[in-house]
PDB file of C-alpha atoms in Angstrom:
ATOM      1  CA  MET X   1     -26.746  59.692 -35.028  1.00 78.00           C
ATOM      2  CA  VAL X   2     -24.655  58.577 -31.871  1.00 88.00           C
ATOM      3  CA  LEU X   3     -26.893  56.654 -29.210  1.00 90.00           C
ATOM      4  CA  LEU X   4     -28.748  54.768 -32.756  1.00 87.00           C
ATOM      5  CA  MET X   5     -25.268  53.070 -33.288  1.00 91.00           C
ATOM      6  CA  VAL X   6     -24.427  52.504 -30.168  1.00 91.00           C
ATOM      7  CA  LEU X   7     -28.117  51.151 -29.613  1.00 89.00           C
ATOM      8  CA  THR X   8     -27.537  49.161 -32.503  1.00 87.00           C
ATOM      9  CA  GLY X   9     -23.944  47.177 -31.213  1.00 87.00           C
ATOM     10  CA  ILE X  10     -25.972  46.440 -28.327  1.00 90.00           C
ATOM     11  CA  LEU X  11     -29.091  44.105 -29.849  1.00 83.00           C
ATOM     12  CA  ALA X  12     -25.884  43.315 -32.132  1.00 81.00           C
ATOM     13  CA  GLY X  13     -24.066  41.956 -28.825  1.00 81.00           C
ATOM     14  CA  ILE X  14     -26.789  40.729 -27.208  1.00 82.00           C
ATOM     15  CA  LEU X  15     -27.911  38.158 -30.228  1.00 76.00           C
ATOM     16  CA  SER X  16     -24.289  37.500 -30.325  1.00 72.00           C
ATOM     17  CA  ALA X  17     -23.731  36.357 -27.649  1.00 72.00           C
ATOM     18  CA  ILE X  18     -26.865  33.658 -28.155  1.00 72.00           C
ATOM     19  CA  LEU X  19     -27.629  32.718 -31.373  1.00 68.00           C
ATOM     20  CA  GLY X  20     -23.418  32.819 -31.580  1.00 62.00           C
ATOM     21  CA  ILE X  21     -23.924  34.999 -35.302  1.00 63.00           C
ATOM     22  CA  GLY X  22     -21.061  37.243 -34.755  1.00 60.00           C
ATOM     23  CA  GLY X  23     -23.425  39.985 -34.886  1.00 68.00           C
ATOM     24  CA  GLY X  24     -23.000  41.294 -38.214  1.00 74.00           C
ATOM     25  CA  ILE X  25     -25.693  39.917 -39.451  1.00 73.00           C
ATOM     26  CA  ILE X  26     -27.869  42.663 -37.252  1.00 76.00           C
ATOM     27  CA  MET X  27     -24.628  46.174 -37.539  1.00 85.00           C
ATOM     28  CA  LEU X  28     -23.905  45.571 -41.476  1.00 83.00           C
ATOM     29  CA  PRO X  29     -28.701  47.002 -43.225  1.00 82.00           C
ATOM     30  CA  ALA X  30     -28.975  48.483 -39.851  1.00 82.00           C
ATOM     31  CA  ILE X  31     -25.377  50.210 -40.729  1.00 87.00           C
ATOM     32  CA  GLN X  32     -26.072  50.746 -44.484  1.00 83.00           C
ATOM     33  CA  LEU X  33     -30.311  50.545 -44.826  1.00 78.00           C
ATOM     34  CA  VAL X  34     -30.516  53.004 -41.541  1.00 80.00           C
ATOM     35  CA  LEU X  35     -27.675  54.944 -41.068  1.00 85.00           C
ATOM     36  CA  LYS X  36     -26.912  54.694 -44.685  1.00 87.00           C
ATOM     37  CA  PHE X  37     -23.923  54.301 -45.578  1.00 90.00           C
ATOM     38  CA  ASP X  38     -22.954  53.120 -49.031  1.00 89.00           C
ATOM     39  CA  PRO X  39     -22.190  49.354 -49.164  1.00 86.00           C
ATOM     40  CA  ALA X  40     -18.588  49.103 -49.475  1.00 87.00           C
ATOM     41  CA  THR X  41     -18.523  51.483 -46.323  1.00 92.00           C
ATOM     42  CA  ALA X  42     -21.167  49.508 -44.884  1.00 89.00           C
ATOM     43  CA  VAL X  43     -19.520  45.514 -45.582  1.00 88.00           C
ATOM     44  CA  ALA X  44     -16.031  46.578 -43.708  1.00 90.00           C
ATOM     45  CA  THR X  45     -17.385  48.916 -40.600  1.00 92.00           C
ATOM     46  CA  THR X  46     -19.244  45.604 -39.920  1.00 89.00           C
ATOM     47  CA  LEU X  47     -16.536  43.262 -39.548  1.00 89.00           C
ATOM     48  CA  LEU X  48     -15.191  46.375 -37.374  1.00 90.00           C
ATOM     49  CA  ALA X  49     -17.367  46.567 -35.256  1.00 89.00           C
ATOM     50  CA  VAL X  50     -18.391  42.139 -35.112  1.00 86.00           C
ATOM     51  CA  ALA X  51     -13.673  41.821 -34.076  1.00 88.00           C
ATOM     52  CA  LEU X  52     -14.932  44.251 -30.513  1.00 86.00           C
ATOM     53  CA  THR X  53     -18.254  42.088 -30.620  1.00 83.00           C
ATOM     54  CA  ALA X  54     -16.622  38.612 -31.289  1.00 85.00           C
ATOM     55  CA  PHE X  55     -14.452  39.608 -28.206  1.00 88.00           C
ATOM     56  CA  SER X  56     -16.630  39.965 -25.829  1.00 84.00           C
ATOM     57  CA  GLY X  57     -18.912  36.797 -26.639  1.00 83.00           C
ATOM     58  CA  ALA X  58     -16.131  34.542 -26.176  1.00 88.00           C
ATOM     59  CA  LEU X  59     -14.600  36.193 -23.168  1.00 89.00           C
ATOM     60  CA  GLY X  60     -18.688  35.393 -21.053  1.00 86.00           C
ATOM     61  CA  HIS X  61     -18.367  32.244 -22.695  1.00 85.00           C
ATOM     62  CA  TYR X  62     -14.909  31.466 -21.936  1.00 91.00           C
ATOM     63  CA  ARG X  63     -15.623  32.719 -18.699  1.00 90.00           C
ATOM     64  CA  ASN X  64     -18.792  30.211 -18.716  1.00 88.00           C
ATOM     65  CA  GLY X  65     -16.739  27.043 -19.695  1.00 91.00           C
ATOM     66  CA  VAL X  66     -18.674  26.580 -22.628  1.00 87.00           C
ATOM     67  CA  VAL X  67     -15.773  27.193 -25.607  1.00 92.00           C
ATOM     68  CA  ASN X  68     -13.559  24.449 -26.900  1.00 93.00           C
ATOM     69  CA  LEU X  69     -10.274  25.833 -27.432  1.00 94.00           C
ATOM     70  CA  ARG X  70      -8.699  23.208 -30.124  1.00 94.00           C
ATOM     71  CA  ASN X  71     -11.539  23.998 -32.157  1.00 94.00           C
ATOM     72  CA  ALA X  72     -11.592  27.766 -31.771  1.00 95.00           C
ATOM     73  CA  MET X  73      -7.955  27.694 -32.966  1.00 96.00           C
ATOM     74  CA  PHE X  74      -8.213  25.414 -36.200  1.00 96.00           C
ATOM     75  CA  ILE X  75     -11.054  26.938 -37.706  1.00 95.00           C
ATOM     76  CA  GLY X  76      -9.781  30.505 -36.617  1.00 95.00           C
ATOM     77  CA  LEU X  77      -6.042  29.982 -38.093  1.00 96.00           C
ATOM     78  CA  GLY X  78      -8.224  28.898 -41.671  1.00 96.00           C
ATOM     79  CA  GLY X  79     -10.731  31.233 -41.403  1.00 95.00           C
ATOM     80  CA  VAL X  80      -7.289  33.855 -41.387  1.00 95.00           C
ATOM     81  CA  ILE X  81      -6.118  32.390 -44.702  1.00 96.00           C
ATOM     82  CA  GLY X  82      -9.945  32.677 -45.972  1.00 95.00           C
ATOM     83  CA  ILE X  83     -10.622  36.311 -44.925  1.00 94.00           C
ATOM     84  CA  ILE X  84      -7.207  36.982 -46.841  1.00 94.00           C
ATOM     85  CA  ASN X  85      -8.748  36.093 -50.250  1.00 95.00           C
ATOM     86  CA  GLY X  86     -11.931  36.773 -49.136  1.00 92.00           C
ATOM     87  CA  SER X  87     -10.854  40.860 -48.800  1.00 92.00           C
ATOM     88  CA  TYR X  88      -8.896  40.838 -52.264  1.00 92.00           C
ATOM     89  CA  ILE X  89     -12.251  40.118 -53.582  1.00 91.00           C
ATOM     90  CA  PHE X  90     -14.405  42.751 -51.562  1.00 90.00           C
ATOM     91  CA  ALA X  91     -11.413  45.138 -53.617  1.00 89.00           C
ATOM     92  CA  ALA X  92     -10.253  43.902 -56.635  1.00 89.00           C
ATOM     93  CA  TYR X  93     -13.907  42.851 -57.440  1.00 86.00           C
ATOM     94  CA  LEU X  94     -17.557  44.367 -55.254  1.00 84.00           C
ATOM     95  CA  THR X  95     -16.526  47.087 -55.012  1.00 83.00           C
ATOM     96  CA  LYS X  96     -16.777  47.941 -57.925  1.00 81.00           C
ATOM     97  CA  ASP X  97     -20.138  46.341 -58.401  1.00 80.00           C
ATOM     98  CA  THR X  98     -22.373  47.882 -55.322  1.00 77.00           C
ATOM     99  CA  ASP X  99     -25.231  45.932 -57.471  1.00 87.00           C
ATOM    100  CA  LEU X 100     -23.285  43.005 -56.412  1.00 87.00           C
ATOM    101  CA  ILE X 101     -22.841  43.951 -52.994  1.00 83.00           C
ATOM    102  CA  GLN X 102     -26.160  44.119 -52.642  1.00 84.00           C
ATOM    103  CA  LEU X 103     -27.701  41.263 -54.157  1.00 90.00           C
ATOM    104  CA  LEU X 104     -24.886  38.797 -52.570  1.00 87.00           C
ATOM    105  CA  LEU X 105     -27.097  40.267 -49.536  1.00 84.00           C
ATOM    106  CA  GLY X 106     -29.903  39.396 -50.070  1.00 88.00           C
ATOM    107  CA  ILE X 107     -29.436  35.959 -50.872  1.00 91.00           C
ATOM    108  CA  LEU X 108     -27.082  36.268 -46.863  1.00 84.00           C
ATOM    109  CA  PHE X 109     -30.292  37.486 -45.655  1.00 83.00           C
ATOM    110  CA  LEU X 110     -33.455  34.537 -47.616  1.00 90.00           C
ATOM    111  CA  ILE X 111     -30.202  31.991 -45.830  1.00 86.00           C
ATOM    112  CA  MET X 112     -30.461  33.301 -42.368  1.00 77.00           C
ATOM    113  CA  ALA X 113     -34.352  33.403 -42.750  1.00 84.00           C
ATOM    114  CA  PHE X 114     -34.929  30.162 -43.736  1.00 88.00           C
ATOM    115  CA  ARG X 115     -32.045  28.586 -41.481  1.00 79.00           C
ATOM    116  CA  MET X 116     -34.344  30.596 -38.176  1.00 76.00           C
ATOM    117  CA  LEU X 117     -37.544  29.478 -39.779  1.00 86.00           C
ATOM    118  CA  LYS X 118     -35.701  25.725 -39.477  1.00 83.00           C
ATOM    119  CA  ASP X 119     -35.117  25.881 -36.048  1.00 76.00           C
ATOM    120  CA  LEU X 120     -38.214  27.853 -34.697  1.00 79.00           C
ATOM    121  CA  TYR X 121     -40.575  25.458 -36.062  1.00 82.00           C
ATOM    122  CA  GLN X 122     -38.035  22.310 -34.556  1.00 77.00           C
ATOM    123  CA  GLU X 123     -37.854  23.917 -31.373  1.00 73.00           C
ATOM    124  CA  LEU X 124     -41.951  25.425 -31.430  1.00 76.00           C
ATOM    125  CA  THR X 125     -42.813  22.039 -32.579  1.00 79.00           C
ATOM    126  CA  GLU X 126     -40.233  20.514 -29.518  1.00 66.00           C
ATOM    127  CA  ALA X 127     -38.977  18.703 -32.050  1.00 52.00           C
ATOM    128  CA  GLU X 128     -35.966  16.254 -30.661  1.00 50.00           C
ATOM    129  CA  VAL X 129     -32.546  18.752 -31.447  1.00 47.00           C
ATOM    130  CA  LYS X 130     -29.513  16.719 -30.517  1.00 52.00           C
ATOM    131  CA  ALA X 131     -25.926  17.590 -31.731  1.00 48.00           C
ATOM    132  CA  LYS X 132     -24.784  14.469 -34.323  1.00 51.00           C
ATOM    133  CA  GLU X 133     -21.157  12.164 -33.272  1.00 54.00           C
ATOM    134  CA  PRO X 134     -18.461  13.916 -34.570  1.00 52.00           C
ATOM    135  CA  LYS X 135     -18.223  12.539 -38.272  1.00 52.00           C
ATOM    136  CA  SER X 136     -14.680  13.644 -37.660  1.00 54.00           C
ATOM    137  CA  SER X 137     -12.724  16.287 -35.659  1.00 69.00           C
ATOM    138  CA  SER X 138      -9.964  16.383 -38.206  1.00 82.00           C
ATOM    139  CA  PRO X 139      -8.202  19.446 -37.820  1.00 91.00           C
ATOM    140  CA  ILE X 140      -8.066  19.343 -41.842  1.00 92.00           C
ATOM    141  CA  TRP X 141     -12.409  20.267 -41.758  1.00 91.00           C
ATOM    142  CA  LEU X 142     -11.335  22.345 -38.743  1.00 94.00           C
ATOM    143  CA  ILE X 143      -9.756  24.329 -41.346  1.00 95.00           C
ATOM    144  CA  VAL X 144     -11.638  24.201 -44.284  1.00 93.00           C
ATOM    145  CA  LEU X 145     -14.450  25.197 -42.267  1.00 92.00           C
ATOM    146  CA  GLY X 146     -12.678  28.270 -41.331  1.00 94.00           C
ATOM    147  CA  ILE X 147     -11.166  29.009 -45.315  1.00 95.00           C
ATOM    148  CA  ILE X 148     -14.992  28.759 -46.197  1.00 90.00           C
ATOM    149  CA  VAL X 149     -15.914  31.018 -42.940  1.00 90.00           C
ATOM    150  CA  GLY X 150     -13.626  33.995 -43.753  1.00 92.00           C
ATOM    151  CA  ILE X 151     -13.824  33.924 -47.035  1.00 92.00           C
ATOM    152  CA  LEU X 152     -17.587  35.496 -45.991  1.00 84.00           C
ATOM    153  CA  ALA X 153     -16.160  37.065 -43.880  1.00 87.00           C
ATOM    154  CA  GLY X 154     -14.209  39.232 -46.393  1.00 89.00           C
ATOM    155  CA  MET X 155     -16.452  40.130 -48.862  1.00 88.00           C
ATOM    156  CA  LEU X 156     -19.035  40.670 -46.902  1.00 83.00           C
ATOM    157  CA  GLY X 157     -18.312  41.709 -43.806  1.00 78.00           C
ATOM    158  CA  VAL X 158     -20.423  38.720 -41.348  1.00 73.00           C
ATOM    159  CA  GLY X 159     -18.481  36.792 -39.377  1.00 69.00           C
ATOM    160  CA  GLY X 160     -19.552  33.756 -40.360  1.00 76.00           C
ATOM    161  CA  GLY X 161     -21.554  32.357 -36.901  1.00 75.00           C
ATOM    162  CA  PHE X 162     -24.362  31.462 -38.655  1.00 70.00           C
ATOM    163  CA  LEU X 163     -22.091  28.749 -40.900  1.00 75.00           C
ATOM    164  CA  MET X 164     -20.427  27.934 -38.166  1.00 85.00           C
ATOM    165  CA  VAL X 165     -22.932  27.331 -35.118  1.00 79.00           C
ATOM    166  CA  PRO X 166     -24.766  24.521 -37.217  1.00 74.00           C
ATOM    167  CA  ALA X 167     -21.010  23.070 -38.602  1.00 80.00           C
ATOM    168  CA  MET X 168     -20.279  23.211 -34.792  1.00 84.00           C
ATOM    169  CA  MET X 169     -22.958  20.643 -33.987  1.00 76.00           C
ATOM    170  CA  TRP X 170     -23.893  18.669 -36.787  1.00 75.00           C
ATOM    171  CA  LEU X 171     -19.954  17.593 -37.777  1.00 79.00           C
ATOM    172  CA  PHE X 172     -18.364  17.984 -35.166  1.00 83.00           C
ATOM    173  CA  GLY X 173     -21.430  16.524 -31.982  1.00 78.00           C
ATOM    174  CA  ALA X 174     -20.427  20.002 -30.207  1.00 81.00           C
ATOM    175  CA  GLU X 175     -23.809  21.171 -27.375  1.00 79.00           C
ATOM    176  CA  PRO X 176     -25.311  24.087 -28.924  1.00 75.00           C
ATOM    177  CA  LEU X 177     -23.494  26.389 -26.500  1.00 78.00           C
ATOM    178  CA  GLU X 178     -20.944  25.405 -26.801  1.00 87.00           C
ATOM    179  CA  ALA X 179     -21.120  25.912 -30.686  1.00 84.00           C
ATOM    180  CA  VAL X 180     -21.818  29.572 -29.795  1.00 82.00           C
ATOM    181  CA  GLY X 181     -19.150  30.552 -27.154  1.00 88.00           C
ATOM    182  CA  THR X 182     -16.189  28.616 -29.374  1.00 92.00           C
ATOM    183  CA  THR X 183     -17.597  29.770 -32.958  1.00 90.00           C
ATOM    184  CA  LEU X 184     -17.983  33.726 -30.926  1.00 88.00           C
ATOM    185  CA  LEU X 185     -13.492  32.565 -30.670  1.00 93.00           C
ATOM    186  CA  ALA X 186     -12.829  31.303 -33.630  1.00 94.00           C
ATOM    187  CA  MET X 187     -14.059  34.765 -35.329  1.00 91.00           C
ATOM    188  CA  LEU X 188     -12.195  36.915 -33.583  1.00 92.00           C
ATOM    189  CA  PRO X 189      -9.116  36.367 -35.406  1.00 94.00           C
ATOM    190  CA  ILE X 190     -11.496  36.330 -38.741  1.00 93.00           C
ATOM    191  CA  THR X 191     -12.350  39.845 -38.016  1.00 91.00           C
ATOM    192  CA  LEU X 192     -10.265  41.441 -36.687  1.00 92.00           C
ATOM    193  CA  ILE X 193      -7.725  40.539 -39.299  1.00 94.00           C
ATOM    194  CA  GLY X 194      -9.710  41.335 -41.772  1.00 92.00           C
ATOM    195  CA  ALA X 195     -10.781  45.052 -40.180  1.00 92.00           C
ATOM    196  CA  PHE X 196      -6.973  46.141 -40.314  1.00 93.00           C
ATOM    197  CA  ILE X 197      -7.047  44.379 -44.156  1.00 94.00           C
ATOM    198  CA  LYS X 198     -10.132  47.255 -44.937  1.00 93.00           C
ATOM    199  CA  ILE X 199      -8.397  49.964 -42.737  1.00 94.00           C
ATOM    200  CA  GLY X 200      -5.244  49.715 -45.942  1.00 93.00           C
ATOM    201  CA  GLN X 201      -8.020  49.564 -47.750  1.00 90.00           C
ATOM    202  CA  GLY X 202      -9.386  52.420 -46.784  1.00 92.00           C
ATOM    203  CA  PHE X 203     -13.230  51.008 -46.502  1.00 92.00           C
ATOM    204  CA  VAL X 204     -13.482  51.122 -42.517  1.00 93.00           C
ATOM    205  CA  ASN X 205     -15.633  54.371 -41.077  1.00 94.00           C
ATOM    206  CA  LEU X 206     -13.500  54.137 -38.242  1.00 94.00           C
ATOM    207  CA  ASN X 207     -15.644  56.788 -35.254  1.00 93.00           C
ATOM    208  CA  ALA X 208     -18.464  54.298 -36.320  1.00 93.00           C
ATOM    209  CA  GLY X 209     -17.177  51.067 -36.603  1.00 93.00           C
ATOM    210  CA  LEU X 210     -15.942  51.620 -32.790  1.00 93.00           C
ATOM    211  CA  ILE X 211     -18.848  53.333 -31.222  1.00 94.00           C
ATOM    212  CA  ILE X 212     -21.427  50.177 -32.702  1.00 93.00           C
ATOM    213  CA  GLY X 213     -18.744  48.153 -31.506  1.00 90.00           C
ATOM    214  CA  ILE X 214     -18.265  49.405 -28.041  1.00 92.00           C
ATOM    215  CA  GLY X 215     -21.934  48.933 -27.663  1.00 91.00           C
ATOM    216  CA  SER X 216     -21.842  45.476 -28.847  1.00 87.00           C
ATOM    217  CA  ILE X 217     -19.124  44.610 -26.613  1.00 87.00           C
ATOM    218  CA  PHE X 218     -21.472  45.875 -23.433  1.00 89.00           C
ATOM    219  CA  GLY X 219     -24.384  43.236 -25.423  1.00 87.00           C
ATOM    220  CA  ALA X 220     -22.397  40.856 -25.584  1.00 82.00           C
ATOM    221  CA  GLN X 221     -22.027  40.398 -21.818  1.00 83.00           C
ATOM    222  CA  LEU X 222     -26.130  41.155 -21.259  1.00 86.00           C
ATOM    223  CA  GLY X 223     -25.896  38.225 -23.622  1.00 80.00           C
ATOM    224  CA  VAL X 224     -24.346  35.989 -22.824  1.00 76.00           C
ATOM    225  CA  TRP X 225     -27.007  36.193 -18.690  1.00 80.00           C
ATOM    226  CA  VAL X 226     -29.717  36.204 -21.254  1.00 76.00           C
ATOM    227  CA  SER X 227     -28.810  32.989 -22.970  1.00 69.00           C
ATOM    228  CA  THR X 228     -28.947  31.564 -19.631  1.00 70.00           C
ATOM    229  CA  HIS X 229     -32.421  33.082 -18.444  1.00 73.00           C
ATOM    230  CA  ILE X 230     -34.470  33.774 -21.700  1.00 69.00           C
ATOM    231  CA  LYS X 231     -35.062  31.336 -24.666  1.00 68.00           C
ATOM    232  CA  ALA X 232     -33.251  32.049 -28.229  1.00 63.00           C
ATOM    233  CA  TYR X 233     -36.890  30.286 -30.019  1.00 70.00           C
ATOM    234  CA  ILE X 234     -38.311  33.827 -28.443  1.00 72.00           C
ATOM    235  CA  PHE X 235     -35.112  35.960 -30.041  1.00 67.00           C
ATOM    236  CA  LYS X 236     -35.966  33.581 -33.140  1.00 71.00           C
ATOM    237  CA  ILE X 237     -39.450  34.322 -33.941  1.00 79.00           C
ATOM    238  CA  LEU X 238     -38.654  37.981 -34.475  1.00 71.00           C
ATOM    239  CA  PHE X 239     -35.549  37.685 -36.063  1.00 70.00           C
ATOM    240  CA  VAL X 240     -37.167  35.460 -38.501  1.00 82.00           C
ATOM    241  CA  ILE X 241     -39.308  38.746 -39.648  1.00 83.00           C
ATOM    242  CA  ILE X 242     -36.483  41.214 -39.317  1.00 75.00           C
ATOM    243  CA  PHE X 243     -33.960  38.424 -41.796  1.00 79.00           C
ATOM    244  CA  PHE X 244     -36.998  37.998 -44.620  1.00 88.00           C
ATOM    245  CA  TYR X 245     -38.050  42.440 -44.936  1.00 83.00           C
ATOM    246  CA  PHE X 246     -33.855  42.764 -44.920  1.00 79.00           C
ATOM    247  CA  ALA X 247     -34.150  39.693 -47.981  1.00 87.00           C
ATOM    248  CA  ILE X 248     -36.874  41.917 -49.721  1.00 90.00           C
ATOM    249  CA  SER X 249     -35.518  45.290 -49.293  1.00 84.00           C
ATOM    250  CA  TYR X 250     -32.312  44.670 -50.571  1.00 84.00           C
ATOM    251  CA  LEU X 251     -33.212  42.501 -53.381  1.00 90.00           C
ATOM    252  CA  TRP X 252     -36.141  45.363 -53.896  1.00 89.00           C
ATOM    253  CA  ALA X 253     -33.234  47.644 -54.440  1.00 83.00           C
ATOM    254  CA  LEU X 254     -32.383  46.095 -57.311  1.00 87.00           C
ATOM    255  CA  VAL X 255     -35.482  46.196 -59.496  1.00 86.00           C
ATOM    256  CA  PRO X 256     -34.889  48.948 -62.024  1.00 77.00           C
TER     257      PRO X 256
END
C-alpha cells in the first residue's frame, strides 16, 4: 500500500511539472478508486499532497527562470479567497452527498480529457500554437482567475492547473513553460491553506497525504528535467485515454 502511494505521488509529480496540472487530477482517482478511500477523504487528502507537489514543481521551474512572480502572487491571493469559500461548500454540502462529488468529478475528467485531446490534436497536426497577446494583465483579472480556481480546489481537491495554464497563455500572453511554472507557484498558497482547512475539518488522511506528497516532490523534480527533454504530447496521448477512463468510472458508478 505504501509503495503504491509513493508511486502515485511520483507519477503525479512528473505530470505536474510537465503539464502544469498540479497532480491532483492523477492523485484523486488513485486515492479513491485504487486505495479505496471514500470520496470526501480522497478529495481532502489529495489537496494536502498537491500542496507538496506544487512546492517542488514551482521551485524547479523558478530555478529555470520560468516563473512570473507578480502574476503568481495575484492569482494566489485570489485563490486563497476562493478556497476558503470552496472549503465551506465542500463541508456544508458535498460531504453530505457523495454522489454529487462523483458526478462533479466525472464531469471534471471529461472536460480534462477533451481539453487535452484538443491540445494533442493541435500538436500532432503541427498547428501553430502560440501564446496570445495579453488582453489584460490587470491584477483584478488575475485575482478573479485565482478565486475561480480556489473555489474549485476547495470543492474537489484539485489544484486547478488545467484551468490556470491555458488561461495564463490565452488571456495573459504567457509562454507555455512560464504558464506551467507560474501556475505551480500560484497553486502553493491555495492548496496549502486548503489542506490546513480540511485537516481542521477532519477529512484528511495525514499518513496517505504525506506519503503521496513526498513521492510527488521527487516526481516533480524529475518532471522539470523531463519537460526540457521530452515532448509533452507523448504524455498527453496516454492521459487522454486515462482521463476518459476515469470519467466513465466515476459516472458509471452513479448508474443504478
